[in-house]
Amino acid sequence: MTKLRPDGEATLRTDPLAPGADVSSGRLRRAPENFLTPEDIRQVGRGRRDFLRASFLTAAAATAATVAATAGGRAAAAPAATAGIGDPDILNPTPWGSSLGQPVAATPYGLPSRHERGLVRRQSPGLTQVAAASVSFAPLQGLFGIITPSGLHFERHHQGWQDIDPTRHRFMIDGAKPGFVKTPKVYTMDDILRLPPVSRMHFIECGANTGMEWGNVAVPTVQYTHGMLSCSEFTGVPLRTLLEDCGADLKAAKYVLAEGGDGSSMTRTIPIEPVLSGEVLVAYGQNGEMLRPENGYPLRLVVPGVQGVSWVKWLRRVEVGDRPYATKDEAVHYIDLMPDGQHRQYSSVQECKSVITTPSGGQTLMAKGYFTISGLAWSGRGKVKRVDVSVDGGVNWVEATLQTPVLSKCLTRFTLPWSWDGQPALLQSRAIDETGFVQPGYGQLRAARGSRSIYHNNAIQTWQVAENGDVNNVQIL
Ligand code: MTE
């Protein structure tokens, strides 16, 4: 059963299986991502991170006296009246029920409702010096199911994004040594679009996702802790098909080098195994349409399960080779600083991880009672087998329901009905994948990896629910 959301409130989802569930309880106030003013952002840009924290606290307090503005932004402080039999919005004629609506194609490319305008990707103020070499985070707290709408897909560019003319885009395959590729070729987009396509759903996660949290709690909401994560249906041609078309020597080949067409000289070594298995795609489609420019239009590499940096965008060349290339983005960046001071290279696979997206940091539980805990789980090694949820900081665990489909190297949505008794709670999720890998806690992860790394933080996330219903980011070892 679903209730339409009042302004400023998250959708109430109730589990029809929960007997006696009170559907009027369990409403959420949304996170205050919208609250930073341009001045706040300038302050943080000058290095004042304490200011950022203060801004979030002030913003959260301010909502306690504010009337709802937009759905994704400032939200109602007092719980909106619960709908009942005498509710005027069910009794009286409505403007939308007694007037002529908009004509077809008024918006030739459809847009979300204006009531959803607060749900957008966002930059973390002060994270980088220039916005062309930065990140925008996907608003995981407001998404349902597993597919990320293309316009909300996170972005990570090293030198800005380009909107390349597809008629001028070229894709080349050649070899590092003579004989590796019998007939090096240059393809146009038309050439690639003529080949038999495959469509597959996969997550992409930047290796730096949750990177700010290695040492301690750093950011308040799931958009910033985990929002370098998205999931789409990608359409394209297996790279193997194109290598065969060029007569590549698939026995001599041990690696390929993928090169992007933007100004960042993005080049990444990809081991040959996922190429031979047909997993690696030269993709042009995303969620049924062409890739968005921000995500690599007209061509990008899809390397399922592997950190986002290897999903080279604006793909212009693949070179067949027999050893790793140690390019700048694999020798200096995207390496793991280990506790003994050494760096670990080529740790590309995104290990099993999960996060509760609602209730999550910055939201407020507005009344005791029934809630649906909901989140995302994923593994770069295959399917998610199970997700356990704890509401007491990992003392007790309950197995969550996995929504279908559960696909390999794809996001999986989990849910668990929960009745909040108004007492402080510590919400956690712990995913287990089909290889048996169990998502670690912060204590376990830091024991193995230290706390000064940037990449591959897959620790269990904790959201603390305070007695007043506020949800905060905390860490439990
Ligand atoms: N490819 C090129 N050519 N240039 C880039 O800056 N960024 C990489 C990767 N591919 C990048 C690139 C990084 S670090 C990530 S995490 C993913 O693209 C992000 O993909 P998205 O912007 O589609 O989310």
CSV table of C-alpha atoms in Angstrom, one decimal, residues 127-328:
chain,number,residue,atom,x,y,z
A,127,LEU,CA,36.2,18.8,-2.3
A,128,THR,CA,38.2,19.9,-5.3
A,129,GLN,CA,39.7,23.2,-6.5
A,130,VAL,CA,37.9,23.3,-9.8
A,131,ALA,CA,34.5,21.8,-10.8
A,132,ALA,CA,35.8,20.4,-14.0
A,133,ALA,CA,37.9,17.9,-12.1
A,134,SER,CA,35.4,16.9,-9.5
A,135,VAL,CA,32.5,14.7,-8.5
A,136,SER,CA,28.8,15.1,-8.3
A,137,PHE,CA,27.0,12.6,-6.0
A,138,ALA,CA,23.8,10.7,-6.8
A,139,PRO,CA,20.9,11.3,-4.4
A,140,LEU,CA,20.6,7.7,-3.2
A,141,GLN,CA,18.3,8.8,-0.4
A,142,GLY,CA,15.5,9.6,-2.8
A,143,LEU,CA,15.7,6.7,-5.3
A,144,PHE,CA,13.7,3.5,-5.5
A,145,GLY,CA,14.5,0.1,-6.9
A,146,ILE,CA,18.0,-0.3,-8.5
A,147,ILE,CA,18.1,1.8,-11.6
A,148,THR,CA,19.6,5.3,-11.4
A,149,PRO,CA,17.8,7.8,-13.6
A,150,SER,CA,20.3,8.9,-16.2
A,151,GLY,CA,20.0,12.5,-15.2
A,152,LEU,CA,20.9,11.6,-11.6
A,153,HIS,CA,23.8,9.3,-12.4
A,154,PHE,CA,26.9,10.4,-10.4
A,155,GLU,CA,29.7,12.2,-12.4
A,156,ARG,CA,33.4,12.0,-12.0
A,157,HIS,CA,35.5,13.9,-14.5
A,158,HIS,CA,39.2,14.5,-14.4
A,159,GLN,CA,39.1,17.3,-17.0
A,160,GLY,CA,35.4,18.2,-17.4
A,161,TRP,CA,32.8,16.6,-19.7
A,162,GLN,CA,32.5,17.0,-23.4
A,163,ASP,CA,29.5,16.6,-25.7
A,164,ILE,CA,31.3,14.9,-28.7
A,165,ASP,CA,29.8,15.1,-32.2
A,166,PRO,CA,29.0,11.4,-32.8
A,167,THR,CA,29.6,11.8,-36.6
A,168,ARG,CA,33.2,12.7,-35.7
A,169,HIS,CA,33.9,10.3,-33.0
A,170,ARG,CA,36.3,7.5,-33.9
A,171,PHE,CA,37.3,4.3,-32.0
A,172,MET,CA,40.5,2.5,-32.8
A,173,ILE,CA,41.8,-0.9,-32.0
A,174,ASP,CA,45.5,-1.6,-32.4
A,175,GLY,CA,48.3,-3.7,-30.8
A,176,ALA,CA,51.3,-3.0,-28.6
A,177,LYS,CA,53.4,-5.3,-30.7
A,178,PRO,CA,53.3,-6.3,-34.4
A,179,GLY,CA,51.1,-9.3,-34.7
A,180,PHE,CA,48.9,-8.6,-31.6
A,181,VAL,CA,46.2,-7.2,-34.0
A,182,LYS,CA,46.2,-8.5,-37.6
A,183,THR,CA,44.1,-5.7,-39.0
A,184,PRO,CA,44.1,-2.5,-36.8
A,185,LYS,CA,40.8,-0.7,-37.4
A,186,VAL,CA,39.2,2.6,-36.9
A,187,TYR,CA,35.4,2.5,-36.3
A,188,THR,CA,32.8,5.2,-36.7
A,189,MET,CA,29.7,5.2,-34.5
A,190,ASP,CA,27.7,3.9,-37.5
A,191,ASP,CA,30.0,0.9,-37.7
A,192,ILE,CA,29.5,0.1,-34.1
A,193,LEU,CA,25.8,0.6,-34.1
A,194,ARG,CA,25.4,-2.0,-36.9
A,195,LEU,CA,26.9,-4.8,-34.8
A,196,PRO,CA,24.7,-7.1,-32.7
A,197,PRO,CA,24.1,-5.4,-29.3
A,198,VAL,CA,23.7,-6.7,-25.8
A,199,SER,CA,22.0,-5.0,-22.9
A,200,ARG,CA,23.0,-5.6,-19.3
A,201,MET,CA,22.3,-4.0,-15.9
A,202,HIS,CA,25.4,-3.2,-13.8
A,203,PHE,CA,26.4,-0.9,-11.0
A,204,ILE,CA,29.3,1.5,-11.4
A,205,GLU,CA,31.1,2.7,-8.2
A,206,CYS,CA,34.0,5.0,-8.1
A,207,GLY,CA,36.9,3.5,-6.1
A,208,ALA,CA,36.9,6.6,-4.0
A,209,ASN,CA,33.3,6.2,-2.9
A,210,THR,CA,33.1,6.5,0.9
A,211,GLY,CA,36.7,7.7,0.7
A,212,MET,CA,36.2,10.7,2.9
A,213,GLU,CA,35.1,8.4,5.8
A,214,TRP,CA,38.4,6.4,6.1
A,215,GLY,CA,39.6,8.2,9.1
A,216,ASN,CA,36.4,9.3,10.7
A,217,VAL,CA,32.9,10.5,10.1
A,218,ALA,CA,33.2,13.3,7.5
A,219,VAL,CA,29.9,14.0,5.7
A,220,PRO,CA,26.3,14.0,6.9
A,221,THR,CA,24.2,12.2,4.3
A,222,VAL,CA,24.1,9.1,2.2
A,223,GLN,CA,24.3,11.2,-0.9
A,224,TYR,CA,27.9,12.2,0.1
A,225,THR,CA,29.0,9.0,1.9
A,226,HIS,CA,27.9,6.6,-0.8
A,227,GLY,CA,26.7,8.7,-3.8
A,228,MET,CA,29.6,7.9,-6.2
A,229,LEU,CA,27.4,4.9,-7.1
A,230,SER,CA,24.9,4.4,-9.8
A,231,CYS,CA,23.3,1.6,-11.8
A,232,SER,CA,22.0,1.5,-15.4
A,233,GLU,CA,21.1,-0.8,-18.2
A,234,PHE,CA,24.0,-0.5,-20.6
A,235,THR,CA,23.8,-1.4,-24.3
A,236,GLY,CA,26.7,-2.0,-26.5
A,237,VAL,CA,29.0,-4.5,-28.3
A,238,PRO,CA,31.2,-6.9,-26.4
A,239,LEU,CA,34.8,-5.7,-26.7
A,240,ARG,CA,35.7,-9.3,-27.6
A,241,THR,CA,33.5,-9.1,-30.8
A,242,LEU,CA,35.5,-6.0,-31.9
A,243,LEU,CA,38.9,-7.6,-31.1
A,244,GLU,CA,37.9,-10.7,-33.1
A,245,ASP,CA,36.8,-8.4,-36.0
A,246,CYS,CA,40.3,-6.9,-36.0
A,247,GLY,CA,42.0,-10.3,-35.8
A,248,ALA,CA,43.5,-9.8,-32.4
A,249,ASP,CA,45.6,-12.6,-31.1
A,250,LEU,CA,43.5,-13.6,-28.1
A,251,LYS,CA,46.2,-16.1,-26.9
A,252,ALA,CA,49.0,-13.5,-26.8
A,253,ALA,CA,46.8,-10.8,-25.4
A,254,LYS,CA,47.0,-10.6,-21.6
A,255,TYR,CA,45.8,-7.0,-21.1
A,256,VAL,CA,44.2,-4.2,-23.0
A,257,LEU,CA,44.8,-0.5,-22.6
A,258,ALA,CA,41.6,1.7,-22.8
A,259,GLU,CA,42.1,5.4,-23.7
A,260,GLY,CA,39.6,8.2,-23.4
A,261,GLY,CA,39.1,11.0,-25.9
A,262,ASP,CA,38.8,13.9,-23.3
A,263,GLY,CA,41.7,16.1,-22.2
A,264,SER,CA,42.5,14.0,-19.1
A,265,SER,CA,44.7,11.4,-20.8
A,266,MET,CA,42.6,8.8,-18.9
A,267,THR,CA,44.2,5.4,-19.7
A,268,ARG,CA,43.6,2.2,-17.8
A,269,THR,CA,44.9,-1.4,-18.0
A,270,ILE,CA,42.1,-4.0,-18.2
A,271,PRO,CA,43.0,-7.7,-17.7
A,272,ILE,CA,42.0,-9.9,-20.7
A,273,GLU,CA,39.9,-12.4,-18.7
A,274,PRO,CA,36.7,-10.2,-18.5
A,275,VAL,CA,37.2,-9.2,-22.1
A,276,LEU,CA,37.4,-12.8,-23.2
A,277,SER,CA,34.3,-13.8,-21.1
A,278,GLY,CA,32.3,-11.1,-23.1
A,279,GLU,CA,31.6,-9.1,-20.0
A,280,VAL,CA,33.4,-5.9,-21.0
A,281,LEU,CA,31.3,-3.8,-23.3
A,282,VAL,CA,32.0,-1.0,-25.7
A,283,ALA,CA,28.7,0.8,-24.8
A,284,TYR,CA,26.7,3.5,-26.3
A,285,GLY,CA,23.3,3.0,-24.6
A,286,GLN,CA,22.3,3.8,-21.0
A,287,ASN,CA,18.8,3.1,-19.8
A,288,GLY,CA,17.3,2.7,-23.3
A,289,GLU,CA,18.8,5.9,-24.9
A,290,MET,CA,22.2,7.0,-25.9
A,291,LEU,CA,24.7,7.6,-23.0
A,292,ARG,CA,24.5,11.1,-21.5
A,293,PRO,CA,27.4,13.4,-22.4
A,294,GLU,CA,28.5,13.4,-18.7
A,295,ASN,CA,28.7,9.6,-18.8
A,296,GLY,CA,30.8,9.3,-21.9
A,297,TYR,CA,28.6,10.0,-25.0
A,298,PRO,CA,28.9,8.5,-27.5
A,299,LEU,CA,31.0,5.6,-26.3
A,300,ARG,CA,32.3,4.3,-23.0
A,301,LEU,CA,33.8,1.1,-21.7
A,302,VAL,CA,31.7,-0.9,-19.2
A,303,VAL,CA,33.8,-3.1,-17.0
A,304,PRO,CA,31.4,-4.8,-14.6
A,305,GLY,CA,32.4,-5.1,-11.0
A,306,VAL,CA,35.5,-3.0,-11.5
A,307,GLN,CA,36.0,0.5,-10.0
A,308,GLY,CA,34.6,3.3,-12.1
A,309,VAL,CA,37.9,4.7,-13.2
A,310,SER,CA,38.3,1.7,-15.6
A,311,TRP,CA,35.0,2.5,-17.3
A,312,VAL,CA,36.8,4.9,-19.6
A,313,LYS,CA,34.5,7.5,-21.1
A,314,TRP,CA,34.5,9.1,-24.5
A,315,LEU,CA,36.4,5.9,-25.5
A,316,ARG,CA,38.7,6.4,-28.5
A,317,ARG,CA,41.2,3.6,-28.5
A,318,VAL,CA,41.9,0.1,-27.1
A,319,GLU,CA,45.4,-1.3,-27.4
A,320,VAL,CA,46.0,-5.0,-27.1
A,321,GLY,CA,49.1,-5.8,-24.9
A,322,ASP,CA,50.8,-8.4,-22.9
A,323,ARG,CA,51.6,-6.6,-19.6
A,324,PRO,CA,50.1,-3.9,-17.3
A,325,TYR,CA,50.8,-0.3,-18.5
A,326,ALA,CA,51.2,1.4,-15.1
A,327,THR,CA,49.7,4.6,-16.4
A,328,LYS,CA,49.4,7.7,-14.2
